[in-house]
Amino acid sequence: MQVYLTALGCRLNEAELQTWAAELSQYEIAITTAIDKADFIILNTCAVTSEAARKSRQTIRKLHRQNPAARLVVTGCYVSLEQDEVADILGVDLIVSNQHKSQLPELMKAAYNWPSMPKQAEEPDSTPLFNRNRERAFIKIQDGCRYRCTYCIVTIARGEETSRSIEDILNEIRQLQSAGVKEIVLTGVHVGGYGADIDTCLYDLVVAILQQTDIPRIRFASVEPWDLPDNFFELFANKRLMPHMHLPIQSGSDAILRSMSRRCKSTEFMRLVDRARDQIADFNITSDIIAGFPGESENDLQMSLNIIEKAQFGHTHIFTYSRREGTKAARLPNQIDEQIKKQRSKQLHEKALAVKKVSLENMVGKNVEILFEGKPDRIDENRYRSYGYTENYHKAYLEMENAIDLSNQIISCKVTSADLNIMLLSVEPMEDWSDKNARLMVNQLD
Ligand code: SF4
């Protein structure tokens, strides 16, 4: 029997597919990437915005049309928020809310009478790797959030915080590494709150990963800029911990942060940024800013523009505020006119781009370790490019005359220039490596 897994939305949804794939394979259920061959289809939905919820509905219908014979299992945030609506959609066979999604394989076993004894329980490292990217894997470390930011529906959809045990996480990392993965990304809803429910914390988890695995590169997905201990950035003295963090500030104005019920003031945020840069000078901080939150004045906008400059964000995602039914912010007075929102979003984008250009130019001349991903692209008759990320998460390319497959190799390089047309770094290898370890000529490209 074969299962086709797909997800919308965040990296957490992606990481959950990987965990289920590993568990399902122990029930003699093979993973397929061909939907027409699937006996079961699993969709992990998203509902962070009304648009995301609409896309989830659309995807359910599309998957059923693509393979009406397959059993369609739907889970994720859209299910947790609109269970009845999902139940009414044609083709949906089994619905699993976020509350029960960690037992999804067992629930399918019960619903579809699969054989009881898992086949491969005794051979942990034989688990096939379900990973859309063989270089990097997302690891779910916790779920849920204790906070109630007024614009956020995720905290409602995903419920209270639950953390996986450190041992469970270490086992998954070892399995992934034995399958060839070089980089892991620790992900969750409130990553900074990891361990609060099991008497441990994010700091201890990172120490355990550094001491009890030898995975070469460790990253964090988005981390709320609070609940981090004062000595947190000392961890980055270990070169296996990549010096980049995505810390969503959402606004530079303390008045707006208050009406968002965010747990971090702009001064506290800047203190975090300074601590990170005291530890590693070119520590890359990226962030999110919401444009046009209810009640936002021109002065509040100016404070958001200022903090992008002050924090020197390597990249800033600008989101135009959209009302999300079911959140407190949707009921706030002084909702901003759509045209004004658009205008402010444009201003923030321009500022973010100007600041990003500076952070890329500051990388020129630096020595970096790039983990190359995927096959090289052919640029023209005589040039190919391989892409990858620096330790501090700037995307870079290496140009070559031959189509050499560098995927999943970590190579020491020097940044030769910042290509501001495509906002990437151009690098060259520190040493001549073409003879030693290159896999020559990917035929299908010639
Ligand atoms: S901390 Fe994050 S997940 Fe939690 S309520 Fe706020 S925005 Fe949502």
Coordinates of C-alpha atoms in Angstrom, one line a residue, residues 289-438:
I289 CA 6.9 43.2 10.3
I290 CA 3.2 43.6 9.9
A291 CA 2.1 46.7 7.9
G292 CA -1.2 48.4 8.7
F293 CA -2.1 46.8 12.1
P294 CA -5.3 48.4 13.5
G295 CA -4.6 51.7 15.1
E296 CA -1.1 52.1 13.4
S297 CA -0.2 55.8 13.0
E298 CA 2.3 57.4 10.7
N299 CA 4.6 57.7 13.7
D300 CA 4.2 53.9 14.5
L301 CA 5.1 53.2 10.9
Q302 CA 8.2 55.4 11.2
M303 CA 9.3 53.4 14.3
S304 CA 9.0 50.1 12.2
L305 CA 11.1 51.7 9.5
N306 CA 13.7 52.8 12.1
I307 CA 14.0 49.3 13.7
I308 CA 14.7 47.6 10.4
E309 CA 17.6 50.1 10.0
K310 CA 18.8 49.8 13.6
A311 CA 18.7 46.0 13.7
Q312 CA 20.2 45.7 10.3
F313 CA 18.0 42.8 9.4
G314 CA 19.5 40.4 6.8
H315 CA 16.0 39.9 5.5
T316 CA 12.6 41.3 6.6
H317 CA 9.3 39.6 5.6
I318 CA 6.7 42.3 5.4
F319 CA 3.1 41.2 5.9
T320 CA 0.2 43.4 5.1
Y321 CA -2.3 43.0 8.0
S322 CA -5.3 41.0 7.0
R323 CA -8.3 40.6 9.3
R324 CA -8.5 37.0 10.6
E325 CA -11.9 36.0 11.9
G326 CA -11.6 34.4 15.3
T327 CA -8.8 36.7 16.5
K328 CA -9.0 39.7 18.9
A329 CA -7.4 42.0 16.4
A330 CA -10.2 41.4 13.9
R331 CA -12.5 43.2 16.4
L332 CA -10.2 46.1 17.2
P333 CA -11.3 49.6 16.2
N334 CA -9.3 51.8 13.8
Q335 CA -8.8 49.2 11.1
I336 CA -6.6 50.7 8.4
D337 CA -7.7 51.5 4.9
E338 CA -6.5 49.0 2.3
Q339 CA -4.8 51.7 0.2
I340 CA -2.9 53.1 3.2
K341 CA -1.9 49.5 4.1
K342 CA -0.5 49.0 0.6
Q343 CA 1.4 52.2 0.7
R344 CA 3.0 51.5 4.1
S345 CA 3.9 47.9 3.0
K346 CA 5.6 49.4 0.0
Q347 CA 7.6 51.8 2.2
L348 CA 8.6 48.9 4.5
H349 CA 9.7 46.7 1.6
E350 CA 11.9 49.5 0.2
K351 CA 13.6 50.0 3.5
A352 CA 14.0 46.3 4.1
L353 CA 15.6 45.9 0.6
A354 CA 18.0 48.8 1.2
V355 CA 19.1 47.3 4.5
K356 CA 19.4 43.8 3.0
K357 CA 21.7 45.1 0.3
V358 CA 24.1 46.5 2.9
S359 CA 24.2 43.2 4.8
L360 CA 25.0 41.4 1.6
E361 CA 27.8 43.9 0.7
N362 CA 29.2 43.5 4.2
M363 CA 29.8 39.8 3.4
V364 CA 32.1 40.5 0.5
G365 CA 35.7 39.2 1.2
K366 CA 34.5 36.9 4.0
N367 CA 35.3 33.2 4.2
V368 CA 32.2 31.0 4.5
E369 CA 31.1 27.4 4.6
I370 CA 28.4 26.7 2.0
L371 CA 26.2 23.6 2.1
F372 CA 25.3 23.2 -1.6
E373 CA 21.8 22.1 -2.4
G374 CA 20.4 20.4 -5.5
K375 CA 21.8 20.0 -9.0
P376 CA 23.5 23.0 -10.8
D377 CA 21.5 25.3 -13.0
R378 CA 22.6 26.0 -16.6
I379 CA 23.0 29.8 -17.0
D380 CA 24.1 29.8 -20.6
E381 CA 26.2 27.9 -23.1
N382 CA 29.3 27.8 -20.9
R383 CA 28.2 28.5 -17.4
Y384 CA 26.5 26.6 -14.6
R385 CA 25.6 27.7 -11.1
S386 CA 25.3 25.7 -7.8
Y387 CA 23.4 27.2 -4.9
G388 CA 23.6 26.9 -1.2
Y389 CA 23.5 28.9 2.1
T390 CA 26.3 30.4 4.2
E391 CA 26.4 29.6 7.9
N392 CA 24.6 32.9 8.6
Y393 CA 21.9 32.0 6.1
H394 CA 22.7 34.2 3.1
K395 CA 22.0 32.4 -0.2
A396 CA 25.0 32.1 -2.5
Y397 CA 26.0 30.7 -5.8
L398 CA 29.2 29.2 -7.3
E399 CA 29.7 29.6 -11.0
M400 CA 31.4 26.8 -13.0
E401 CA 32.2 25.8 -16.6
N402 CA 31.1 22.3 -16.0
A403 CA 27.9 20.9 -14.5
I404 CA 29.4 19.5 -11.4
D405 CA 27.0 18.1 -8.8
L406 CA 27.9 19.7 -5.5
S407 CA 24.7 18.8 -3.7
N408 CA 25.0 18.0 0.0
Q409 CA 28.6 19.0 0.1
I410 CA 29.9 21.6 2.6
I411 CA 32.6 23.6 0.8
S412 CA 34.9 26.4 2.1
C413 CA 34.5 29.5 -0.1
K414 CA 35.3 33.1 -0.3
V415 CA 32.6 35.7 -1.0
T416 CA 33.8 37.5 -4.1
S417 CA 30.8 39.9 -4.7
A418 CA 27.2 40.7 -3.7
D419 CA 25.0 40.2 -6.8
L420 CA 22.4 42.8 -5.9
N421 CA 20.4 42.1 -9.1
I422 CA 19.3 38.8 -7.7
M423 CA 20.2 39.5 -4.0
L424 CA 22.6 36.6 -3.8
L425 CA 26.3 36.3 -2.9
S426 CA 28.8 35.1 -5.5
V427 CA 31.5 32.8 -4.1
E428 CA 34.6 30.9 -5.2
P429 CA 36.1 27.8 -3.6
M430 CA 39.0 28.4 -1.2
E431 CA 41.0 25.5 -2.7
D432 CA 41.0 23.7 -6.1
W433 CA 38.5 20.9 -5.5
S434 CA 37.5 20.0 -9.0
D435 CA 39.7 17.0 -9.3
K436 CA 39.4 15.6 -5.7
N437 CA 35.7 15.2 -5.1
A438 CA 33.5 16.5 -7.8

